[in-house]
CSV table of N, CA and C in Angstrom, one decimal:
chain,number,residue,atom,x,y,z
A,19,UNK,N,0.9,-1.2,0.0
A,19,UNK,CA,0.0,0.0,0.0
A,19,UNK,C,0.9,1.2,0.0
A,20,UNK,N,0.6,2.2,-1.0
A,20,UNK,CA,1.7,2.9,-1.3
A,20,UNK,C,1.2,4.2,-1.0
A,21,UNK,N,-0.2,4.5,-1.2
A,21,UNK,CA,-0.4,6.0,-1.0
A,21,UNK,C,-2.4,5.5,-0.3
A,22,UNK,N,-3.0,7.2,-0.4
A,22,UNK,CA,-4.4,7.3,-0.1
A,22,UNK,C,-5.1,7.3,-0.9
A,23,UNK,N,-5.8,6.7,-1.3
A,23,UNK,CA,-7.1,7.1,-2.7
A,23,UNK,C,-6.8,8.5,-2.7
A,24,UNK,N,-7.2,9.0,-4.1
A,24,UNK,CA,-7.6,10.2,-4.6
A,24,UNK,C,-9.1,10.3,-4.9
A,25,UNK,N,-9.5,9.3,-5.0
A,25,UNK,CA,-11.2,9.0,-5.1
A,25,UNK,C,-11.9,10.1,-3.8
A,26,UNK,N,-13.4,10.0,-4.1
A,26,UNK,CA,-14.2,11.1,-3.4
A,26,UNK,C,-14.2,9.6,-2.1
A,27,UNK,N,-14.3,9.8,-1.1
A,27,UNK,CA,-14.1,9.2,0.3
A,27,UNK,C,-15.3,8.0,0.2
A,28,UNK,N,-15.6,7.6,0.6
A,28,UNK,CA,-16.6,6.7,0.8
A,28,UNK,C,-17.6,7.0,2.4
A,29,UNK,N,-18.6,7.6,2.1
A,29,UNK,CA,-19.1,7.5,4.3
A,29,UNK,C,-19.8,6.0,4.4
A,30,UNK,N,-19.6,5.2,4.0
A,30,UNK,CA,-20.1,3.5,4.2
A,30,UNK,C,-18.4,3.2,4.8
A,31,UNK,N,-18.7,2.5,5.6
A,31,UNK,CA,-17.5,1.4,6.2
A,31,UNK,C,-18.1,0.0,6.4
A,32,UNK,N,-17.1,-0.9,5.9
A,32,UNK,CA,-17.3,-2.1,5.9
A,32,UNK,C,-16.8,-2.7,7.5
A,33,UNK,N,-17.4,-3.9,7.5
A,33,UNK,CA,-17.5,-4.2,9.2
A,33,UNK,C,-17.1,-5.8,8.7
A,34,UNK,N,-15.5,-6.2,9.7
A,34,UNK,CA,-15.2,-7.3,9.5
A,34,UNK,C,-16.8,-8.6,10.4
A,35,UNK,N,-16.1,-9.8,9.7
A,35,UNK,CA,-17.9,-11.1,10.0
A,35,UNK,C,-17.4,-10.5,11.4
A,36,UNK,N,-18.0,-10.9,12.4
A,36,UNK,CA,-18.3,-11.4,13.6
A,36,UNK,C,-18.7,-10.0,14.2
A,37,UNK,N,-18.9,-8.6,13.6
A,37,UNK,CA,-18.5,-7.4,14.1
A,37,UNK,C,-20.3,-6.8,13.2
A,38,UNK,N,-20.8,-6.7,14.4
A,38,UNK,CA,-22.3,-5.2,13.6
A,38,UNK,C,-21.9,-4.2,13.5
A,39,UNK,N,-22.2,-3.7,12.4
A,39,UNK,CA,-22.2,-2.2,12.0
A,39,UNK,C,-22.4,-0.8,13.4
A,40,UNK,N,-21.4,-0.3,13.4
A,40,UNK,CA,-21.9,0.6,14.3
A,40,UNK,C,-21.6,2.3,13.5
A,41,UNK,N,-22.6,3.2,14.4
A,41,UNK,CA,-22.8,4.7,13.7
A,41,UNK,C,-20.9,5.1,13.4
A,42,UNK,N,-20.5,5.8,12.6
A,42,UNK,CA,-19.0,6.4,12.7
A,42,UNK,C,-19.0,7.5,11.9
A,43,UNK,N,-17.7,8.1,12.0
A,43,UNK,CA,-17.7,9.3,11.0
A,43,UNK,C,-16.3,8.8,11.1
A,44,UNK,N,-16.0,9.5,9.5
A,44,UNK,CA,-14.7,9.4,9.1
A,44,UNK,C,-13.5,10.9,9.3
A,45,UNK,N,-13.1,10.5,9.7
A,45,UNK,CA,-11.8,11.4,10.0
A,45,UNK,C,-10.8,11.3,9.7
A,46,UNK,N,-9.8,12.4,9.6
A,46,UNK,CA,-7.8,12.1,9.4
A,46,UNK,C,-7.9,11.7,11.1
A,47,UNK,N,-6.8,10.9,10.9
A,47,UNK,CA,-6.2,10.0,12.4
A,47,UNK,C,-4.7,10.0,12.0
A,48,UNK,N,-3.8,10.3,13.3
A,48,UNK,CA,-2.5,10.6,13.4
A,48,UNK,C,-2.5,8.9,13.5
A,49,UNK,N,-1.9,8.3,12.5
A,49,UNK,CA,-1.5,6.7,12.7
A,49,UNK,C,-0.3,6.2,13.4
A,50,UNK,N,0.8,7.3,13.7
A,50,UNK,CA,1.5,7.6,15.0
A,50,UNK,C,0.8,7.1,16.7
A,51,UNK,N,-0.2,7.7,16.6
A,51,UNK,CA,-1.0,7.7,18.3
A,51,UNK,C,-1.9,7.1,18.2
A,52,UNK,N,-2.4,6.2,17.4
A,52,UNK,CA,-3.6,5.1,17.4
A,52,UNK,C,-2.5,3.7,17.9
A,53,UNK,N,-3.3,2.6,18.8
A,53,UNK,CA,-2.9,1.2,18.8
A,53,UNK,C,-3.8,0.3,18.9
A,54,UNK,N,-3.3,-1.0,19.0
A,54,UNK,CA,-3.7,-1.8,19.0
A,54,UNK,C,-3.8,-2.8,20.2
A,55,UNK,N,-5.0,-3.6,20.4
A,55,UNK,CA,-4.8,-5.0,21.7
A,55,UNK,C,-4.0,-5.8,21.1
A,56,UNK,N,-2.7,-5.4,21.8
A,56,UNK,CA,-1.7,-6.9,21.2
A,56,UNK,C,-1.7,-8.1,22.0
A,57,UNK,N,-2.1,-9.4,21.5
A,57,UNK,CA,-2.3,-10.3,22.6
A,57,UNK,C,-0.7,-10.5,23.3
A,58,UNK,N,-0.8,-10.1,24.5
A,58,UNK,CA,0.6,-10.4,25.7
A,58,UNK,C,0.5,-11.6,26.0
A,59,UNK,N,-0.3,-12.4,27.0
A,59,UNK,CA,-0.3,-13.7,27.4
A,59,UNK,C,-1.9,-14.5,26.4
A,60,UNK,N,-1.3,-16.1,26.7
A,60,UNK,CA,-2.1,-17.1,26.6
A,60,UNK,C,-2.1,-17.9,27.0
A,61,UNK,N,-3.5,-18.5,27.2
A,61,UNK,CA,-3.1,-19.9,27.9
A,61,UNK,C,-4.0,-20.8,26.4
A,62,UNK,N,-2.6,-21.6,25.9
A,62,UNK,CA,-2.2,-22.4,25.2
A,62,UNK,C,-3.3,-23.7,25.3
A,63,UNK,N,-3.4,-24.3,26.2
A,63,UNK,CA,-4.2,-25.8,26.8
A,63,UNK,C,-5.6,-25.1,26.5
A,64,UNK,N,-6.3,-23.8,27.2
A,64,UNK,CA,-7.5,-24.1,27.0
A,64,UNK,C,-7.7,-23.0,25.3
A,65,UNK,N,-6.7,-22.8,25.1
A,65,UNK,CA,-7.1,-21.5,23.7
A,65,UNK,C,-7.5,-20.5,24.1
A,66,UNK,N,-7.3,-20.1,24.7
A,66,UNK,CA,-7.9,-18.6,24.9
A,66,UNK,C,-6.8,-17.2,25.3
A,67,UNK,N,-7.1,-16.2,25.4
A,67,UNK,CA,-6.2,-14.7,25.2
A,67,UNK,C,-6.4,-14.6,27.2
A,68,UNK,N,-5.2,-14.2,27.8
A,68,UNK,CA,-5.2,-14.1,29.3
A,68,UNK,C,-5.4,-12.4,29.2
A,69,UNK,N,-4.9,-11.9,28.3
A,69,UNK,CA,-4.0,-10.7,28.6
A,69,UNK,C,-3.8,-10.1,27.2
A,70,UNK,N,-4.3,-8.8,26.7
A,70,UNK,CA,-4.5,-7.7,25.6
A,70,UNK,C,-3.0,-6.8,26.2
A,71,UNK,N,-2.6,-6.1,25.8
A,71,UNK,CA,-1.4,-4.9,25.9
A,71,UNK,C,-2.1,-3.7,24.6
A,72,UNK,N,-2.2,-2.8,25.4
A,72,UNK,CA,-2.4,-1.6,24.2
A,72,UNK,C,-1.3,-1.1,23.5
A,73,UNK,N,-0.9,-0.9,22.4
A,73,UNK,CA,0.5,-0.8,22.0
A,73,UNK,C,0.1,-0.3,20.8
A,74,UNK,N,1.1,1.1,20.7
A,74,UNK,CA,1.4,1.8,19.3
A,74,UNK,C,1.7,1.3,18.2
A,75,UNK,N,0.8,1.4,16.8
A,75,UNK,CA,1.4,0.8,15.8
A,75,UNK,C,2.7,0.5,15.6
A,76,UNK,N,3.5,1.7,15.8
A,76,UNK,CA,5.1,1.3,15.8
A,76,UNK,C,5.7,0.4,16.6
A,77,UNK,N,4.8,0.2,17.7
A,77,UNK,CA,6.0,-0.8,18.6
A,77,UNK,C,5.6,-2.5,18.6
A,78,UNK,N,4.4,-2.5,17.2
A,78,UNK,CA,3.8,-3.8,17.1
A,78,UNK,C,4.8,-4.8,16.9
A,79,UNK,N,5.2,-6.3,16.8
A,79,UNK,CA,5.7,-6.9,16.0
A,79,UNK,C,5.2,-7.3,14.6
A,80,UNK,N,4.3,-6.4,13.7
A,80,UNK,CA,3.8,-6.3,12.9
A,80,UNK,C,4.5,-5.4,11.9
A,81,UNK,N,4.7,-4.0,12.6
A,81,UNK,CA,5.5,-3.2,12.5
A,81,UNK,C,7.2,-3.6,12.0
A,82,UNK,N,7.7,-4.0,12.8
A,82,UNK,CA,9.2,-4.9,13.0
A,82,UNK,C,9.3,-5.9,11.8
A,83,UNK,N,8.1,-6.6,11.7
A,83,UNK,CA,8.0,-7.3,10.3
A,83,UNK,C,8.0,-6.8,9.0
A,84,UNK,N,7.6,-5.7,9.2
A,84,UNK,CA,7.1,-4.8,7.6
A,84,UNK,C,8.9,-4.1,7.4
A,85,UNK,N,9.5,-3.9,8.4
A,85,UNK,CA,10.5,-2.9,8.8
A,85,UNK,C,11.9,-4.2,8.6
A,86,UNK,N,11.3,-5.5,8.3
A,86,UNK,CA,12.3,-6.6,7.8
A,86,UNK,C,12.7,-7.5,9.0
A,87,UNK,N,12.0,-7.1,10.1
A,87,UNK,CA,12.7,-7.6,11.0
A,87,UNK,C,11.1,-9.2,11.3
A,88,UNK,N,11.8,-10.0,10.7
A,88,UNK,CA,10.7,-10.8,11.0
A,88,UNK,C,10.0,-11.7,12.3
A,89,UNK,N,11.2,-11.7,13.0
A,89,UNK,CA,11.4,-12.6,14.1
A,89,UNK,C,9.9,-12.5,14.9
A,90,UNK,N,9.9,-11.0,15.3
A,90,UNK,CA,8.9,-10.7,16.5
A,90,UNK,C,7.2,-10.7,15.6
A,91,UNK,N,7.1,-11.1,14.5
A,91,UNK,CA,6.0,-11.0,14.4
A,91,UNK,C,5.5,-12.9,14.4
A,92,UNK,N,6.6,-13.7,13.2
A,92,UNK,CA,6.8,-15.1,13.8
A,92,UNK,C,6.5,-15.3,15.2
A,93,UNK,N,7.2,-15.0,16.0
A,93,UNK,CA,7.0,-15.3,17.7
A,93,UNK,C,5.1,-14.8,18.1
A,94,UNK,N,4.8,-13.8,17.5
A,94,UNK,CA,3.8,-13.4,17.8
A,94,UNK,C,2.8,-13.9,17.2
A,95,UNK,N,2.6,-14.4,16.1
A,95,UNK,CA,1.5,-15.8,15.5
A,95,UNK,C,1.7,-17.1,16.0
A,96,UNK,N,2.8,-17.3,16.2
A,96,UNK,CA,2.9,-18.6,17.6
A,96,UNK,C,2.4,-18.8,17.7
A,97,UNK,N,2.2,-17.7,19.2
A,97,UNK,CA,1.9,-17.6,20.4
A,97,UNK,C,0.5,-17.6,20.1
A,98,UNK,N,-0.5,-16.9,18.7
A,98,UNK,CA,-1.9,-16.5,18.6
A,98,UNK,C,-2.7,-17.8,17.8
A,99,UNK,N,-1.3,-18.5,17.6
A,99,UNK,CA,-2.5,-19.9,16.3
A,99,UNK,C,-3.2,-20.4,17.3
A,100,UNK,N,-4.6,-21.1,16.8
A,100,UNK,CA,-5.5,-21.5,17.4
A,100,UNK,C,-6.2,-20.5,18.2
A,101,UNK,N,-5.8,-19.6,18.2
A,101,UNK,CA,-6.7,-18.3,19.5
A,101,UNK,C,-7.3,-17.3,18.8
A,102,UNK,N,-6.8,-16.6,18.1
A,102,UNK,CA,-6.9,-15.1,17.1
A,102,UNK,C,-6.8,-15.9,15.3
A,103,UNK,N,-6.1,-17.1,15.0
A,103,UNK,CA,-5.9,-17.1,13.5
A,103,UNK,C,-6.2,-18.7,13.5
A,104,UNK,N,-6.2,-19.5,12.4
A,104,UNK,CA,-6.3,-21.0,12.6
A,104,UNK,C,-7.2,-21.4,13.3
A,105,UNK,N,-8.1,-20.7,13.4
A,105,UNK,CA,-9.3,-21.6,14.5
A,105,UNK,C,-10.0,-22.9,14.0
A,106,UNK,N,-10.7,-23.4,14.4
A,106,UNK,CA,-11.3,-24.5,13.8
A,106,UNK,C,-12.7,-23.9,13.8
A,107,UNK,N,-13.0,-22.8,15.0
A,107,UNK,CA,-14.2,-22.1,14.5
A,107,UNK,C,-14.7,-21.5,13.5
A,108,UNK,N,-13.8,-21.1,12.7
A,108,UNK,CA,-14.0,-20.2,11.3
A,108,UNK,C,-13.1,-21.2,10.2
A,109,UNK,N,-13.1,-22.5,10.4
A,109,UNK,CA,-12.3,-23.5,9.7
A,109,UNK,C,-11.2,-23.3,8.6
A,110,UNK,N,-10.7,-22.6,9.9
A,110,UNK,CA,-9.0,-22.5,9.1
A,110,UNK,C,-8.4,-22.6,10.0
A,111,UNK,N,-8.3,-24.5,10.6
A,111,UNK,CA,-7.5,-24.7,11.3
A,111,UNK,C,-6.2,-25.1,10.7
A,112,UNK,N,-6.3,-25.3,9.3
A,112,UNK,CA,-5.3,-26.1,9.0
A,112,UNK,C,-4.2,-24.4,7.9
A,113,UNK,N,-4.3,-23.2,8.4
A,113,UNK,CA,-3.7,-22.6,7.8
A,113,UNK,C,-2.3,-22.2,8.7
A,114,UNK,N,-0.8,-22.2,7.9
A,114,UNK,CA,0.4,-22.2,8.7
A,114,UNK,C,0.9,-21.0,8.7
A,115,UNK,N,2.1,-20.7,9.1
A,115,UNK,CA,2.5,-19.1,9.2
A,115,UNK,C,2.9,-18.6,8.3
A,116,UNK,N,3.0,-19.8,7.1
A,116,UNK,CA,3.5,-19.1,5.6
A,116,UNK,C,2.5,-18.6,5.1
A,117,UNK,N,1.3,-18.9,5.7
A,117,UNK,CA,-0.2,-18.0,4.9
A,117,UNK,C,-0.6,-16.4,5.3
A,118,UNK,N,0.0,-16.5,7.0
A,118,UNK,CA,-0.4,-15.1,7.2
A,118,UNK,C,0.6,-14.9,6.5
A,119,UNK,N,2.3,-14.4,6.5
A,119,UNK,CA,3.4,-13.9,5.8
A,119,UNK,C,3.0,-13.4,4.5
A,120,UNK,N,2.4,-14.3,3.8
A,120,UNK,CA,2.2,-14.1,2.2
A,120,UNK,C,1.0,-12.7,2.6
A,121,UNK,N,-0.1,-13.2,3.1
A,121,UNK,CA,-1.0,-12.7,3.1
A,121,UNK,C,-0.8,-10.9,3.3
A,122,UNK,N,0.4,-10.6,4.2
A,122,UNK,CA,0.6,-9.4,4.7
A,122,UNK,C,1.7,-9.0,3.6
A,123,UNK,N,2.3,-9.4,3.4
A,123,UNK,CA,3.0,-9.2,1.9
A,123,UNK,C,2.3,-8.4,1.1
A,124,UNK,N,1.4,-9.4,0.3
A,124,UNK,CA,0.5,-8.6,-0.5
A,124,UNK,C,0.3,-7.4,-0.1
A,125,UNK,N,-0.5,-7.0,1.1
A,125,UNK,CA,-0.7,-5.6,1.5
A,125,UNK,C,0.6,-4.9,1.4
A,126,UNK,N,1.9,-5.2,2.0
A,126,UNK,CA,2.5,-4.2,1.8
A,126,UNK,C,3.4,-4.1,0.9
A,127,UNK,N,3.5,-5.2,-0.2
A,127,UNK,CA,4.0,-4.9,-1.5
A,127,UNK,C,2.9,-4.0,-2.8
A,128,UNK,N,1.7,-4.0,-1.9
A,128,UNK,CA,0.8,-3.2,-3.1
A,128,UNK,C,1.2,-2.2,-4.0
A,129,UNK,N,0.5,-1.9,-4.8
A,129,UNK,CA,0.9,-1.0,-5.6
A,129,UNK,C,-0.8,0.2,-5.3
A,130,UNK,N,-1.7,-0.6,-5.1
A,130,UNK,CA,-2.7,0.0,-4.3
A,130,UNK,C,-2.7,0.9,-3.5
A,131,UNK,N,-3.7,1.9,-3.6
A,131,UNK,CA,-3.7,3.0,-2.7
A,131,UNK,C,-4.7,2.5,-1.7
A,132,UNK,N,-4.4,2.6,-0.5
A,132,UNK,CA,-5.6,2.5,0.4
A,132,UNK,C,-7.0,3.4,0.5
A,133,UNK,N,-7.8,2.1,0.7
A,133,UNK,CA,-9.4,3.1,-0.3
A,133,UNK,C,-9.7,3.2,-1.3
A,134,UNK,N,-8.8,2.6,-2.5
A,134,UNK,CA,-8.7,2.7,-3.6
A,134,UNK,C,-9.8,1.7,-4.1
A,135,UNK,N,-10.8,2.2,-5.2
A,135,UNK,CA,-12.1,0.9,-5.4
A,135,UNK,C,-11.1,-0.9,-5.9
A,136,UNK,N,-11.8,-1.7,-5.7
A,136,UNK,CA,-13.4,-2.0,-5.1
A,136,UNK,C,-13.2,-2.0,-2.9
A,137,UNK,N,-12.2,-1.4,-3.0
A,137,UNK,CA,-12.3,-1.8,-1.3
A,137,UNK,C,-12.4,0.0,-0.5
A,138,UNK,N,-13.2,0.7,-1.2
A,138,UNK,CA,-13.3,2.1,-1.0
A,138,UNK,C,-13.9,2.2,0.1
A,139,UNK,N,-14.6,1.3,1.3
A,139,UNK,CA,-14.8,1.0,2.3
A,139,UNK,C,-14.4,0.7,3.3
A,140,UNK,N,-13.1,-0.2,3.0
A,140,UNK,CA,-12.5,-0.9,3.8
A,140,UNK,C,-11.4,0.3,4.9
A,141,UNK,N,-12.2,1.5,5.8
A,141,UNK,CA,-11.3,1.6,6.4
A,141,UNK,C,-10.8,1.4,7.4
A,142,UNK,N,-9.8,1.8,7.8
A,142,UNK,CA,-9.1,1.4,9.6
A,142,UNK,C,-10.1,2.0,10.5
A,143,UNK,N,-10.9,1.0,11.6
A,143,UNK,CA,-11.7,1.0,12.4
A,143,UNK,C,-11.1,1.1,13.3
A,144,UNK,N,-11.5,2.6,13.9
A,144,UNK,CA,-10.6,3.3,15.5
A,144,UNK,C,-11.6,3.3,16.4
A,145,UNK,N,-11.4,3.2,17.9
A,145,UNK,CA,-12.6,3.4,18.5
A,145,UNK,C,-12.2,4.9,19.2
A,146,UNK,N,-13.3,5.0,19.8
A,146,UNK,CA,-13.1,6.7,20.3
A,146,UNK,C,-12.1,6.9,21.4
A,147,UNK,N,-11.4,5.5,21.9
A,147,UNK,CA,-10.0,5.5,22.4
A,147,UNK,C,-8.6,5.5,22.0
A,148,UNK,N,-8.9,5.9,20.6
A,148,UNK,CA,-7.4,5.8,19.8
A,148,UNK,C,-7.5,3.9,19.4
A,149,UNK,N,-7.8,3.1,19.5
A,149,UNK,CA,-7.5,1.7,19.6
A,149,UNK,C,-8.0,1.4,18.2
A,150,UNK,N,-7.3,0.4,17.5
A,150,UNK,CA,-8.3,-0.1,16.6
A,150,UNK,C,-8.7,-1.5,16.9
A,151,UNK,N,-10.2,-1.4,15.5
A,151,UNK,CA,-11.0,-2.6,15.7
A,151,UNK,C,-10.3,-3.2,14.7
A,152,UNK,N,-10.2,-2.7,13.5
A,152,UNK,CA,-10.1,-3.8,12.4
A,152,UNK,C,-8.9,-2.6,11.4
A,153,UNK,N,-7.9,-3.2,10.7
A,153,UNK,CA,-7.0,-2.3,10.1
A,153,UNK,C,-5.5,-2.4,10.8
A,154,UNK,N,-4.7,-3.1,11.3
A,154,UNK,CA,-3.8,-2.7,11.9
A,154,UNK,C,-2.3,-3.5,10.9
A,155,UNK,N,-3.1,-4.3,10.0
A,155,UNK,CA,-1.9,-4.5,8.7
A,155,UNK,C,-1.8,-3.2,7.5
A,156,UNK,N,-3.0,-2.6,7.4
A,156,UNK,CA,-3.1,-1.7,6.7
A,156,UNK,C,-2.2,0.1,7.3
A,157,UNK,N,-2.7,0.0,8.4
A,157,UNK,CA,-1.8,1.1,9.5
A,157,UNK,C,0.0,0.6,9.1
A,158,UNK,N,0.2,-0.7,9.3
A,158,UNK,CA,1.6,-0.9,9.4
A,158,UNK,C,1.9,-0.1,8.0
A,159,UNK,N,1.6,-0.9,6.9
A,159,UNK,CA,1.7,0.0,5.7
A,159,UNK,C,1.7,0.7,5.3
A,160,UNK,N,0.5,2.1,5.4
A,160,UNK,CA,1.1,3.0,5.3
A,160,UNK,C,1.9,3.7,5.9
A,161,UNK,N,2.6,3.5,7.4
A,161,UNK,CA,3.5,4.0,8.0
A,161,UNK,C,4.8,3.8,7.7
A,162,UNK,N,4.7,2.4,7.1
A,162,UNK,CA,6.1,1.9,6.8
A,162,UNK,C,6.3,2.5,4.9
A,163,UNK,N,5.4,2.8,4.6
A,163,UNK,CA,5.5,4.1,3.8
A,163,UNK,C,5.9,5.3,4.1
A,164,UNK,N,5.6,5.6,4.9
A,164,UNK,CA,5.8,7.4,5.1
A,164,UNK,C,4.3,7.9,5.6
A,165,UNK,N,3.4,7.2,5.1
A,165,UNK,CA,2.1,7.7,5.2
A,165,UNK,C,2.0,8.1,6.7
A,166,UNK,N,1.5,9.0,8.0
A,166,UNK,CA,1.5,9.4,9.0
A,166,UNK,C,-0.2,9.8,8.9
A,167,UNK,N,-0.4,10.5,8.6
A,167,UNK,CA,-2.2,10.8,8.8
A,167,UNK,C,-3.1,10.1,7.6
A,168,UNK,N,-4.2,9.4,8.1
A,168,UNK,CA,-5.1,8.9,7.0
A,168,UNK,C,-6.7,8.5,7.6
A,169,UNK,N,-7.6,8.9,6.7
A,169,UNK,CA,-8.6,8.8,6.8
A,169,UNK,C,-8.9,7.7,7.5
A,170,UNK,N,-9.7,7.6,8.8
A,170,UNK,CA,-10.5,6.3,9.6
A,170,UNK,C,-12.1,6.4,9.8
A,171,UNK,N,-12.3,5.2,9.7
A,171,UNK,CA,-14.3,5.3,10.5
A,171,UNK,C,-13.9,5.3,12.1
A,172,UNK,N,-14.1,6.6,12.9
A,172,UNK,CA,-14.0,6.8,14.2
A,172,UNK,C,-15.4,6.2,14.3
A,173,UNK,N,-15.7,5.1,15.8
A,173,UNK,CA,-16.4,4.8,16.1
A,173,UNK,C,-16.9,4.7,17.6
């Protein structure tokens, strides 16, 4: 993802499955001072998340990955398979770490502008705590672009 749509904005936002539509307005957001719940702890035996950490885009290991450093984001899908990715709930138990990698690739080898049609909806979902819901591979991108302010559905 290289740049921001030049397109007229979209006020529709799309809402990842498991998530209802809620009211938002769209705004510029400093992508500097937004973060994310990075999962900290788990407990592995029963699958589930112990422990969220709020953490600035930049200090993600998502971040560190886009920035070449791949280790800490590796370590960090570990620790999340079966809990956050690979579930058997949403039957993708059987997907491995080479899928997310590729997957986040694509986004940040794009040549796509973010917002750019047919995904002129798809934006970074912030809540009215700086935190995001949905968007935090797309944030890595354009930061690790240069990109610093971009349009979000504040919610």
């Amino acid at each position: 993802m290289k740049g921001i749509t030049k397109q007229v904005l979209s006020k529709d936002c799309w809402w990842p499955p498991g998530y209802r539509p809620k009211h938002h307005k769209i705004v510029m957001a400093d992508l500097n001072k937004i973060t994310d719940s990075i999962v900290d702890a788990v407990d592995q035996a029963n699958r589930r998340i112990i422990s969220l950490k709020p953490t600035l885009v930049k200090d993600t290991p998502h971040y560190q990955y886009a920035l070449g450093n791949k280790k800490p984001y590796e370590e960090y899908l570990a620790k999340c398979k079966h809990i956050t990715w690979a579930r058997a709930a949403i039957s993708e138990e059987h997907l491995e770490l080479q899928f997310m990698f590729d997957k986040f690739d694509k986004i940040l080898n794009s040549d796509d502008a973010y917002l750019d049609s047919p995904y002129e909806d798809r934006y970074i979902i912030v809540n009215g705590r700086g935190q995001i819901i949905d968007g935090l591979h797309r944030s890595v991108s354009l930061l690790v672009s240069g990109i610093e302010k971009a349009p979000v559905a504040l919610v």
